[in-house]
Short mmCIF file of C-alpha atoms and ligand atoms in Angstrom, two decimals:
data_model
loop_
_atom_site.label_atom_id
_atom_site.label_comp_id
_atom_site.label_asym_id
_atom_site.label_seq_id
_atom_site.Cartn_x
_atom_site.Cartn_y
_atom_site.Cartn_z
CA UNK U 1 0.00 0.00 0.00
CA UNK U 2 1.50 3.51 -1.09
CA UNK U 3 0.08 6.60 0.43
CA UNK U 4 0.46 9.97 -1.11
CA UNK U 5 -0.13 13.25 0.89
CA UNK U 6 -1.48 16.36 -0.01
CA UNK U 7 -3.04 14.45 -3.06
CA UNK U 8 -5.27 16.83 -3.71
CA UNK U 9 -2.55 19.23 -4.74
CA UNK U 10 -0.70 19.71 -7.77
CA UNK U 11 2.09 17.65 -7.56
CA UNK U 12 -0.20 15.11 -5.61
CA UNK U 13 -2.83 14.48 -8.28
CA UNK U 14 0.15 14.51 -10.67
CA UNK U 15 1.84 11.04 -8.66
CA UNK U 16 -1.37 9.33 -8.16
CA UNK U 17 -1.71 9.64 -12.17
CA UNK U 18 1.45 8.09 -12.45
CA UNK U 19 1.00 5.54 -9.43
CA UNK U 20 -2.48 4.60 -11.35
CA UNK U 21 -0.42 3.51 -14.52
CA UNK U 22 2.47 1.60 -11.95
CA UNK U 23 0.55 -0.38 -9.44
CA UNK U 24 -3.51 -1.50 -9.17
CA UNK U 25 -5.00 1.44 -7.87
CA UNK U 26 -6.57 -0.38 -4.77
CA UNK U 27 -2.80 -0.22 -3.59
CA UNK U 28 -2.94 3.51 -3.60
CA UNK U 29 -4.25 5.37 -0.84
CA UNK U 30 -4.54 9.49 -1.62
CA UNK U 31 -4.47 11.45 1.82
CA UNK U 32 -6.07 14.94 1.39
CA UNK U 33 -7.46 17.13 3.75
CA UNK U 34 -10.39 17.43 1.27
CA UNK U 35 -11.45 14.16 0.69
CA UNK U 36 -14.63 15.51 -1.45
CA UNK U 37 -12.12 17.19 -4.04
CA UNK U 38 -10.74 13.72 -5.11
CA UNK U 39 -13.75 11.79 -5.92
CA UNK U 40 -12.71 11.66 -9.43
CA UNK U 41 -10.12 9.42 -8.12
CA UNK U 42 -11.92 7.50 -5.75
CA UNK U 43 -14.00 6.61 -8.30
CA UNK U 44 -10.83 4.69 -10.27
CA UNK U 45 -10.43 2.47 -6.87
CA UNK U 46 -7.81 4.73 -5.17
CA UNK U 47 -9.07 4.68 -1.37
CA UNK U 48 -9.40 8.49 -0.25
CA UNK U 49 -8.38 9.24 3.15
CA UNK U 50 -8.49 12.17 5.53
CA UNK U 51 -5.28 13.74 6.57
CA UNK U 52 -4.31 17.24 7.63
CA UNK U 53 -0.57 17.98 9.32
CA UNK U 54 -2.38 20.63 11.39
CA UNK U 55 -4.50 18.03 12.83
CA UNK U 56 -2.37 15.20 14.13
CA UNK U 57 -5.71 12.93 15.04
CA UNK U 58 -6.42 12.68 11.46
CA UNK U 59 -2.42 11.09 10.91
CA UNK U 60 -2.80 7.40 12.53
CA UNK U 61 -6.15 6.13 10.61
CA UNK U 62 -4.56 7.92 7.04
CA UNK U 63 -1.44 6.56 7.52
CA UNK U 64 -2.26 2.56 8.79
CA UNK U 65 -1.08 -0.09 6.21
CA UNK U 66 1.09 1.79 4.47
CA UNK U 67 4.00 0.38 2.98
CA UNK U 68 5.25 3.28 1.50
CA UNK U 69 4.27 7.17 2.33
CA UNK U 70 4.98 10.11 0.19
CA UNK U 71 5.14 12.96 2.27
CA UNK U 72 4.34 16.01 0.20
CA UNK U 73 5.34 19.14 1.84
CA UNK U 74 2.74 21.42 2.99
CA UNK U 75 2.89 25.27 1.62
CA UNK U 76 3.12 27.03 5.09
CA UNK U 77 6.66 28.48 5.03
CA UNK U 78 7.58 28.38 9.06
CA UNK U 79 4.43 26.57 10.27
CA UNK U 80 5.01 23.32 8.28
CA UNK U 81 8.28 22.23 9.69
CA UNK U 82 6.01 21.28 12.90
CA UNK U 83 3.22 19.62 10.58
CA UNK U 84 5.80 17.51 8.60
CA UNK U 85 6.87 16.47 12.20
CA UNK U 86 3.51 16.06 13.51
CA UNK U 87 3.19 14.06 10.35
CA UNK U 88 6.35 11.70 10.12
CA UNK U 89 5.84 11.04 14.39
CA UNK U 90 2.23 9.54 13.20
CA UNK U 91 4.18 7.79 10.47
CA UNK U 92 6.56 5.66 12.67
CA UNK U 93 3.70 4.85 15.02
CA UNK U 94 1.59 3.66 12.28
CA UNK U 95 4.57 0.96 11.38
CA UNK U 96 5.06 3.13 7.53
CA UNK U 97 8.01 0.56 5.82
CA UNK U 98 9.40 3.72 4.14
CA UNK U 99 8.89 7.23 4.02
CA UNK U 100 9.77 9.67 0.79
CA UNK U 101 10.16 13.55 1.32
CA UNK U 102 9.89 16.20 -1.18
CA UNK U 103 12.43 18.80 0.03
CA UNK U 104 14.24 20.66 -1.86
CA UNK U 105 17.43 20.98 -4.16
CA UNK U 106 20.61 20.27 -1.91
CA UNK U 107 18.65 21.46 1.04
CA UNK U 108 21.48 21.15 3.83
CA UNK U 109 24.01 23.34 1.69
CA UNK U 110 21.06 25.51 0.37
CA UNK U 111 20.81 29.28 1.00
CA UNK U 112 17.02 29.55 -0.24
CA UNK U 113 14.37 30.87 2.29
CA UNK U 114 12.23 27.61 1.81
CA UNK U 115 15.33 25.44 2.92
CA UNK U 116 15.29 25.48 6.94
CA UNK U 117 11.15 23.56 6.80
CA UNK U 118 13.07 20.70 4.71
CA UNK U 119 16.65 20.39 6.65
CA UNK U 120 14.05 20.35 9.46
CA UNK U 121 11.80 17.59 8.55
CA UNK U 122 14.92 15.40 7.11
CA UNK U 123 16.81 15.84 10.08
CA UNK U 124 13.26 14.50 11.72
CA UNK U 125 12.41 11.64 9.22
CA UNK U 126 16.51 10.47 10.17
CA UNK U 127 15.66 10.77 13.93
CA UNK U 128 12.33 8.53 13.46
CA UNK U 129 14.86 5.71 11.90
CA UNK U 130 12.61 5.38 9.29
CA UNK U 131 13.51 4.57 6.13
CA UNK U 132 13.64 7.30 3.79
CA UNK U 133 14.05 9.24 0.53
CA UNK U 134 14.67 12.45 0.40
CA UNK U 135 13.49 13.74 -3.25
CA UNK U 136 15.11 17.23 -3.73
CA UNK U 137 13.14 18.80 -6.06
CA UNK U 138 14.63 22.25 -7.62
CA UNK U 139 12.19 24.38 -8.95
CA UNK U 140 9.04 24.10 -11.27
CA UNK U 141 8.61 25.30 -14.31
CA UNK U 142 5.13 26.36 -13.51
CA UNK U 143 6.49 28.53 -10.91
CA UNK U 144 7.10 31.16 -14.15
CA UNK U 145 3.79 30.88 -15.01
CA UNK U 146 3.11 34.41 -14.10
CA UNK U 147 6.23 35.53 -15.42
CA UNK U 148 5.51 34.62 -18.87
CA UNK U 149 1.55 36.11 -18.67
CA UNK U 150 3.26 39.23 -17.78
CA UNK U 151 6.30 39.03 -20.30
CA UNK U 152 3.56 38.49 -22.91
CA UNK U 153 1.79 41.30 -22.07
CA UNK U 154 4.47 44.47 -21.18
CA UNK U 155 7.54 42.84 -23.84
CA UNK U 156 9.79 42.94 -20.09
CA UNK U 157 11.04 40.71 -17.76
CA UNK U 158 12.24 42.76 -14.93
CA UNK U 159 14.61 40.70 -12.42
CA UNK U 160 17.80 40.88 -10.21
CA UNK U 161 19.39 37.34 -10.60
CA UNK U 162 21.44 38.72 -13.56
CA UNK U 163 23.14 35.69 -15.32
CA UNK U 164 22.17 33.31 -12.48
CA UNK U 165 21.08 29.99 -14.01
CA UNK U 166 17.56 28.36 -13.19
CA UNK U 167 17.99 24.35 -13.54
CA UNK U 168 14.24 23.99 -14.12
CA UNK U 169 11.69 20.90 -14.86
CA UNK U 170 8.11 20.80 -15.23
CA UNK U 171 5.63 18.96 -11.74
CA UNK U 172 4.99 15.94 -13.91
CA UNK U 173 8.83 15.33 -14.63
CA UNK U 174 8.72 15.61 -10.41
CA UNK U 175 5.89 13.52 -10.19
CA UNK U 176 7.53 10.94 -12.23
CA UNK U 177 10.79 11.27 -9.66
CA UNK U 178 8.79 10.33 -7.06
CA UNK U 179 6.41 7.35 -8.71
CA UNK U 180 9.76 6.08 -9.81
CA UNK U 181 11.33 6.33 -6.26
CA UNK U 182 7.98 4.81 -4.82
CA UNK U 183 7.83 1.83 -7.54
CA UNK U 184 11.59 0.98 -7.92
CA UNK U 185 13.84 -1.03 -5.50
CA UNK U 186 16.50 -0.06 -3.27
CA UNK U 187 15.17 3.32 -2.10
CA UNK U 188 16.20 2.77 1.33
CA UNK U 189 17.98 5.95 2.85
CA UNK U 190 18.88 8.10 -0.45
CA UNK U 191 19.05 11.38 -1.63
CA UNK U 192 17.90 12.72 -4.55
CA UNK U 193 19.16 15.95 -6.12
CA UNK U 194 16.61 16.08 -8.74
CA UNK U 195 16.50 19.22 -11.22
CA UNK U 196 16.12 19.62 -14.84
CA UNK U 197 19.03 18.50 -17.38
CA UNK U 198 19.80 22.12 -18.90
CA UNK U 199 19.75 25.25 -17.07
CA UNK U 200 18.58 28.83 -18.17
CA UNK U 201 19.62 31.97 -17.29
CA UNK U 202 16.62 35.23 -17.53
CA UNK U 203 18.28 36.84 -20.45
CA UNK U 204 17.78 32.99 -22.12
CA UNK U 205 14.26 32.74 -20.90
CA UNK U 206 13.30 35.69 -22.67
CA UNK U 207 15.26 34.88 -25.76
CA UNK U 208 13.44 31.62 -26.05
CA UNK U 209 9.93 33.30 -25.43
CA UNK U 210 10.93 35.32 -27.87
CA UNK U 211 11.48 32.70 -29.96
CA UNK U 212 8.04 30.64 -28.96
CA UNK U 213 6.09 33.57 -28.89
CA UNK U 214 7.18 34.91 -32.41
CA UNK U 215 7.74 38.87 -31.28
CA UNK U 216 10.60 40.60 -29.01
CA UNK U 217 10.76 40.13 -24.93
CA UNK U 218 13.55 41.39 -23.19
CA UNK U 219 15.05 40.70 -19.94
CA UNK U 220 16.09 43.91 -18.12
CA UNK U 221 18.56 43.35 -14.91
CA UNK U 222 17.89 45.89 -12.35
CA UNK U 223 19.30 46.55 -8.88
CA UNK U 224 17.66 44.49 -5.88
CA UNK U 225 16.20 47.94 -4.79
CA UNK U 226 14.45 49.14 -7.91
CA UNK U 227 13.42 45.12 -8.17
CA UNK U 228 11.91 45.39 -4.65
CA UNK U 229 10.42 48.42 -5.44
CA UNK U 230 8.30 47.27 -9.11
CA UNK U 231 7.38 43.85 -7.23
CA UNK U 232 6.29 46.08 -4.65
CA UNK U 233 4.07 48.53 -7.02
CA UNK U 234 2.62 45.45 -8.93
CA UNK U 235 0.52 44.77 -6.30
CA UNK U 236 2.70 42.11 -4.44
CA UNK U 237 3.02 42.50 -0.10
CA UNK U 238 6.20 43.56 1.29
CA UNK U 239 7.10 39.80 2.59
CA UNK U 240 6.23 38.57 -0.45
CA UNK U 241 8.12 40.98 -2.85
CA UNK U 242 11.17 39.82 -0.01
CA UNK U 243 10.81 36.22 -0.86
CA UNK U 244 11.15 36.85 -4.63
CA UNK U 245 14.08 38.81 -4.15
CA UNK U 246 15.59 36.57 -2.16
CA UNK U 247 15.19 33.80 -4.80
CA UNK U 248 16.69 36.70 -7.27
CA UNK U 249 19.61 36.48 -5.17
CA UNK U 250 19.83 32.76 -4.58
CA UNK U 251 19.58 32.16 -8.35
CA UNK U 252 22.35 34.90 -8.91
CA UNK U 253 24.86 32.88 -6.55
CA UNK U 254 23.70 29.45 -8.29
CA UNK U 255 21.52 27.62 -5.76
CA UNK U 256 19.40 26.68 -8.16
CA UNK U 257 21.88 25.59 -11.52
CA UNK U 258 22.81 22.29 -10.59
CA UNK U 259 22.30 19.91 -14.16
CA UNK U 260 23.38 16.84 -12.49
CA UNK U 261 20.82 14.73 -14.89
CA UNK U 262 19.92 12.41 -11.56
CA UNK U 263 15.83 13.44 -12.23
CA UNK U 264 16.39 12.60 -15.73
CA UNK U 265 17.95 9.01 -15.22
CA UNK U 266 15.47 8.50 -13.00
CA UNK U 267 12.47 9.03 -15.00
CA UNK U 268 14.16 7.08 -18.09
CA UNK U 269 13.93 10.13 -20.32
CA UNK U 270 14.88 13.78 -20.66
CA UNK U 271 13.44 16.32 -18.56
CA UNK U 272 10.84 18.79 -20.29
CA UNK U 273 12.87 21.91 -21.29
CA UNK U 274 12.55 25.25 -21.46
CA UNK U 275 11.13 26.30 -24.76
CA UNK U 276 8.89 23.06 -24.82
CA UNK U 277 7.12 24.04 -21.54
CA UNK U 278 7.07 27.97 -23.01
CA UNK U 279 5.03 26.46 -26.10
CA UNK U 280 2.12 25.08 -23.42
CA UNK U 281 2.23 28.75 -22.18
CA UNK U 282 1.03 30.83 -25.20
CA UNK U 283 -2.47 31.79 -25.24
N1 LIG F 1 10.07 23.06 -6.14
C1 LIG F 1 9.31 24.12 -6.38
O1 LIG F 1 9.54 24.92 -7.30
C2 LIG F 1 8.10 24.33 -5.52
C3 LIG F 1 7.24 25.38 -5.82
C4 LIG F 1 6.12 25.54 -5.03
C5 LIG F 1 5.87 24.67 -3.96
N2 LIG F 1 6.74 23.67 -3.70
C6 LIG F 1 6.52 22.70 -2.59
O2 LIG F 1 5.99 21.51 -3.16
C7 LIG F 1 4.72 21.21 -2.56
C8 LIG F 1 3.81 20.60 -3.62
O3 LIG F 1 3.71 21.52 -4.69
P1 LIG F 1 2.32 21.78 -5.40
O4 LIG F 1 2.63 22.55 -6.61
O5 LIG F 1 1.53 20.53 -5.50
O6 LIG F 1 1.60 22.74 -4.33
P2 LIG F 1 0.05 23.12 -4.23
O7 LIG F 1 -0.72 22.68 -5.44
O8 LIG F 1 -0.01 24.55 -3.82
O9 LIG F 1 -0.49 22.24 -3.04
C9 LIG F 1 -0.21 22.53 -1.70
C10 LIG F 1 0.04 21.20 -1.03
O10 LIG F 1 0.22 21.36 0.37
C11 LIG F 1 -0.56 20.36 1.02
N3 LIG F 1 -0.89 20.84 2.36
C12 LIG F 1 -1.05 22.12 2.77
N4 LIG F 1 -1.37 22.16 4.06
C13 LIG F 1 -1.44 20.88 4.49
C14 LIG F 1 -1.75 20.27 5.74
N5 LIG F 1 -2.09 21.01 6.81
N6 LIG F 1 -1.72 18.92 5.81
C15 LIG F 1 -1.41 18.16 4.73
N7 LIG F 1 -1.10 18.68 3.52
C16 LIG F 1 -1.12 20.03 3.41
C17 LIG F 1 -1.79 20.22 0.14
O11 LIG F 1 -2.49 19.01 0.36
P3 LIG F 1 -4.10 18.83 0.35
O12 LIG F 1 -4.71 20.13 -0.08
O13 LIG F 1 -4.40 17.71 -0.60
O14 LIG F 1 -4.45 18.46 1.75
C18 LIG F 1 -1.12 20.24 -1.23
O15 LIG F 1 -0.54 19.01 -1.57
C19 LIG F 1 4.23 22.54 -1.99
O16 LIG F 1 3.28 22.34 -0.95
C20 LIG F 1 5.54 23.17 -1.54
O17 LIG F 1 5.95 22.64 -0.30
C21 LIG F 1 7.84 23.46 -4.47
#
């Protein structure tokens, strides 16, 4: 029995997809804390349980026969290194076999705000002595959703990472890391630094929408101040407009570059680039 948390998310309904075409889906169990969101999925065989971090009661009856849990991390930056806790404590007293984590790309060396929840909850998961994988992810694709939209519709990227490369791959190529990881043998206590094959700097992102989107983008590197201070009259909060400059930075000083090809080997095939995912984009 494999159960997925936070299944009702992207990168959850994304692994059950890819658990439904690896194993019978009554070996599946998707752990949501809205059960009545996945009843497309319950009606394929997948048993749909009740789960939510913040409410460790909920942990023991999702978790029971499991085999194999994916822990998906929760998107509370500061709160959800005590869920994930909350979370792999119910784990070990259910008697889980194994336990995967997404965290996130070379998270104990990592300089990126997000890193301290997942150095937490690995250093937790070793702790509980359960068996583990820790699936690194670097970042999405989809996380420049809105930066395209925007690109499309003002001809600018505005940024602050300069030449700072961004080793990107879409959720399913995740999703596929972990289903692998879940499905294969010899799992037992690794780490995964899992990130797309090619990297991309801004100034080649907007070259390539460029390219997609048959007209001129530009990228335009300005100083973290003047950044902070467009995020800032977009519309975004203070703390939020922080975060994003703070990833600016991070990408600048290469936290996020590594092409090590380890998601790719895992998945058996190349990881989606760049200008494929930028075709999805266009209107
Ligand atoms: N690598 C990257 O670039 C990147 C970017 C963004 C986020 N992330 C991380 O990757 C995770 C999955 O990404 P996503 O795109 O699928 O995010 P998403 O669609 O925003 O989904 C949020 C996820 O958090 C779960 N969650 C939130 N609070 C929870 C709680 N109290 N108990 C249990 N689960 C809880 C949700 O589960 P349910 O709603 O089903 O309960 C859902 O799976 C995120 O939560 C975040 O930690 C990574």
């Amino acid at each position: 029995m494999i159960v997925v948390t936070g299944a009702s998310g992207h990168l959850g309904r994304l692994v059950l997809e890819g658990l439904l075409d690896a194993v019978p889906a009554g070996e599946i169990v998707a752990a949501t804390r809205r059960p009545d969101s996945l009843a497309d999925v319950a009606s394929r065989g997948v048993q749909v349980r009740h789960a939510d971090f913040a409410e460790p009661d909920t942990l023991a009856a999702a978790f029971t026969g499991a085999d194999k849990l994916l822990l998906i991390s929760a998107d509370t930056p500061g709160v959800r290194a005590g869920q994930h806790k909350a979370a792999v404590e119910a784990a070990a007293s259910a008697g889980v076999g194994f336990i995967a984590y997404t965290s996130v790309l070379h998270a104990n060396v990592s300089p990126l705000i997000v890193a301290p929840d997942h150095t937490a909850t690995e250093e937790v998961i070793v702790a509980s002595g359960l068996p583990y994988a820790f699936l690194r992810n670097g970042w999405y694709l989809e996380n420049y959703e809105q930066t395209v939209r925007s690109a499309l519709d003002s001809g600018v990227i505005v940024g602050s990472a300069g030449d700072g490369r961004v080793a990107t791959a879409t959720r399913a190529d995740y999703a596929a890391g972990a289903v692998a990881v879940l499905t294969g043998d010899g799992q037992e206590n690794t780490v995964h630094e899992l990130a797309g094959d090619t990297s991309w700097s801004f100034p080649e992102f907007a070259a390539e929408l460029s390219a997609v989107a048959g007209r001129e983008i530009s990228y335009r590197n300005v100083t973290r101040d003047e950044h902070r201070a467009r995020l800032i009259e977009a519309g975004l909060p203070e703390q939020t407009a922080d975060v994003v400059l703070s990833f600016d930075r991070d990408i600048a000083a290469g936290a996020l570059g590594d092409t090590n090809g380890q998601l790719g080997r895992l998945i058996g095939r190349p990881t989606t680039p760049l200008n494929e995912w930028l075709r999805t984009q266009l209107p």
